[in-house]
Amino acid sequence: MKPDRERAWVEVDADRCVGSGTCVAIAAHLFTLTPGGKSEVVGALRRDDVSAREAAAACPTEAITIFEGTARSEGMTHESGT
Amino acid sequence: MNRPANGSDFSKAAPTTVRDDAAVDDPAEFFGQWRDAEPLRYDDDWSGWVVTGYPEAVEVLMSPSYSAKRLPRLAGDDPASRRVLHLLERWIVFMDPPDHRRLRTLMASAFTPRAIEVLRPTMRRLAIAAAEALPSGTSTDVISKFAFPFPAHVIAAMLDVPDSEISKFGTLSDAVATLIHAGDRPTATTVRSFLDLEDFLRRHIEAKSSDLGNDILSNLIRARDDEDRLDQDELVASCILLLFAGHETTKNLIGNMLFLLAQRPDLWSFLRDNRSALPTAVEEFLRFEGPAKATVRIVGDSTTVLSGKALRPGERVLVVLASANRDPRKFSEPNQFDPVRAPNSHLGFGVGIHYCLGAALVRAEAAIALEAIFDRFSSLEVSSAAPRWQRRLLNRGLEELHICGAAA
């Protein structure tokens, strides 16, 4: 399913992901760990959901990218997450 | 140790407390028995819950119902001890959100795989220097001569701490280990060595403040000065944590790897000849004999159900990573060392918001250390009687490891 360009969505780079579970602990409604030990997106991202930003900022391998419409912010380790 | 010959009731047949020597000498066997019988049980002697299974461990570490603030029982009542506690409370490993999130985000950028990649040449140089200083054809303690100095020099370089301070790290480690592992009141010696390091770091940070670079310490100082996201005590405490965590657990991992390799010539040859297998092998070392044997959480403000049992607020929980990592419900042939095991979702770095900040650094250091040892020696032999494991509940590491290597 192609993400709606007008809405926000979140992706996990499986090559970078080491399965730390950080994102799952922060936002279990958005992420889950697969049996293979990788994070997978399971929920739709609402624009007002700050937990996705927190998860992206906390990810130890910068594996989470948040897309907002056509804008894109990656590896947001410098975001305060507010 | 009482071990009735015909005890059908598990609680009578096996040691009943994690304080037993067997938990130190053979944790895989000891905690494995607990896990297979009852992955969550209460240890009356230790006064806390003990989680030994994989899914149960993940549940505790991922859940906001458990707190990482596990220090209060250590409080001494003199000003110096209170000062040590004050600093330890500012370690992210003992913090819960939201303070944890603020500090973790500040420090995370210094430890991403990209940031660690830049350090690889420095790490290689330090590993080769440490390996070349090891004698060949004669017995030497690779813990004090290699497993300690290599990561200690790496973290010192990352924080721009002069080599002359590194000899004090050993005392720091003993101090911290006594404080957080034994759960004892701080002794005068541990308090003094901790506060000596604080003094040094305050002076070091002030000197560094007028000469900022792109290193992690400079970034933390900027966070304090420019953005007000970190106060002075948090900055000093974080530096102490990095110096401690940056060498102690890596030292134990390297020691555990070398001990296993010295006993397994087949594995030694395979990895020495197949360096591309080092990344998966390092993960397997972390699973099979990782330096973090267990960690502790405190049940939060409400009663929490785990594995059908009610855990009450304030009760402590020992999460045994070593036995979770050998759980047959998660890993096939869990007691076999498979250097190319994949996937390998071990808990050697924990899981959840407290997942080891330095994981990428440790992964790089472990592989680089082995490469340096493979280049230095063609074979290894343990050259002393059975090495002694540190008498720690939370750590898995050798006190000494005397090894004789043949020059490559």
Short mmCIF file of C-alpha atoms in Angstrom, two decimals, chain A residues 18-22 24-26 33 35-37 54 57-58 60-62 77-80, chain B residues 61-62 101 104-105 108-109 111-114 229 330 343 345 350-353 355-356 363:
data_model
loop_
_atom_site.label_atom_id
_atom_site.label_comp_id
_atom_site.label_asym_id
_atom_site.label_seq_id
_atom_site.Cartn_x
_atom_site.Cartn_y
_atom_site.Cartn_z
CA VAL A 18 19.46 -3.89 15.35
CA GLY A 19 16.27 -4.72 17.21
CA SER A 20 17.05 -2.63 20.27
CA GLY A 21 13.34 -2.36 20.99
CA THR A 22 13.73 1.29 21.90
CA VAL A 24 8.63 -0.38 20.71
CA ALA A 25 9.13 0.65 24.34
CA ILE A 26 8.36 4.27 23.45
CA LEU A 33 9.60 -6.49 17.08
CA PRO A 35 10.48 -12.85 15.58
CA GLY A 36 13.61 -12.15 13.54
CA GLY A 37 14.45 -9.30 15.88
CA GLU A 54 10.74 10.44 20.26
CA ALA A 57 15.38 10.43 18.15
CA ALA A 58 16.06 7.59 20.57
CA PRO A 60 20.46 3.91 18.52
CA THR A 61 21.08 3.23 14.84
CA GLU A 62 19.08 6.08 13.26
CA THR A 77 18.86 12.36 16.87
CA HIS A 78 19.10 16.10 17.38
CA GLU A 79 15.38 16.69 17.70
CA SER A 80 14.13 17.32 21.16
CA LEU B 61 12.51 -4.49 30.08
CA MET B 62 9.97 -3.12 27.59
CA ARG B 101 14.74 10.63 27.35
CA ARG B 104 19.69 9.72 26.28
CA THR B 105 18.88 11.84 23.23
CA ALA B 108 22.89 9.02 21.60
CA SER B 109 24.33 10.99 18.69
CA PHE B 111 27.30 6.53 19.72
CA THR B 112 25.46 5.93 16.46
CA PRO B 113 27.05 3.44 14.06
CA ARG B 114 27.99 6.41 11.84
CA ARG B 229 19.67 20.88 28.28
CA LYS B 330 13.73 -18.41 21.64
CA PRO B 343 18.93 -14.10 13.44
CA SER B 345 17.99 -11.49 19.00
CA GLY B 350 19.27 -5.31 26.98
CA VAL B 351 16.15 -4.25 25.10
CA GLY B 352 13.90 -1.18 25.24
CA ILE B 353 14.76 2.37 26.24
CA TYR B 355 19.34 -0.69 25.36
CA CYS B 356 23.09 -0.23 25.66
CA ARG B 363 30.50 -4.32 18.50
#
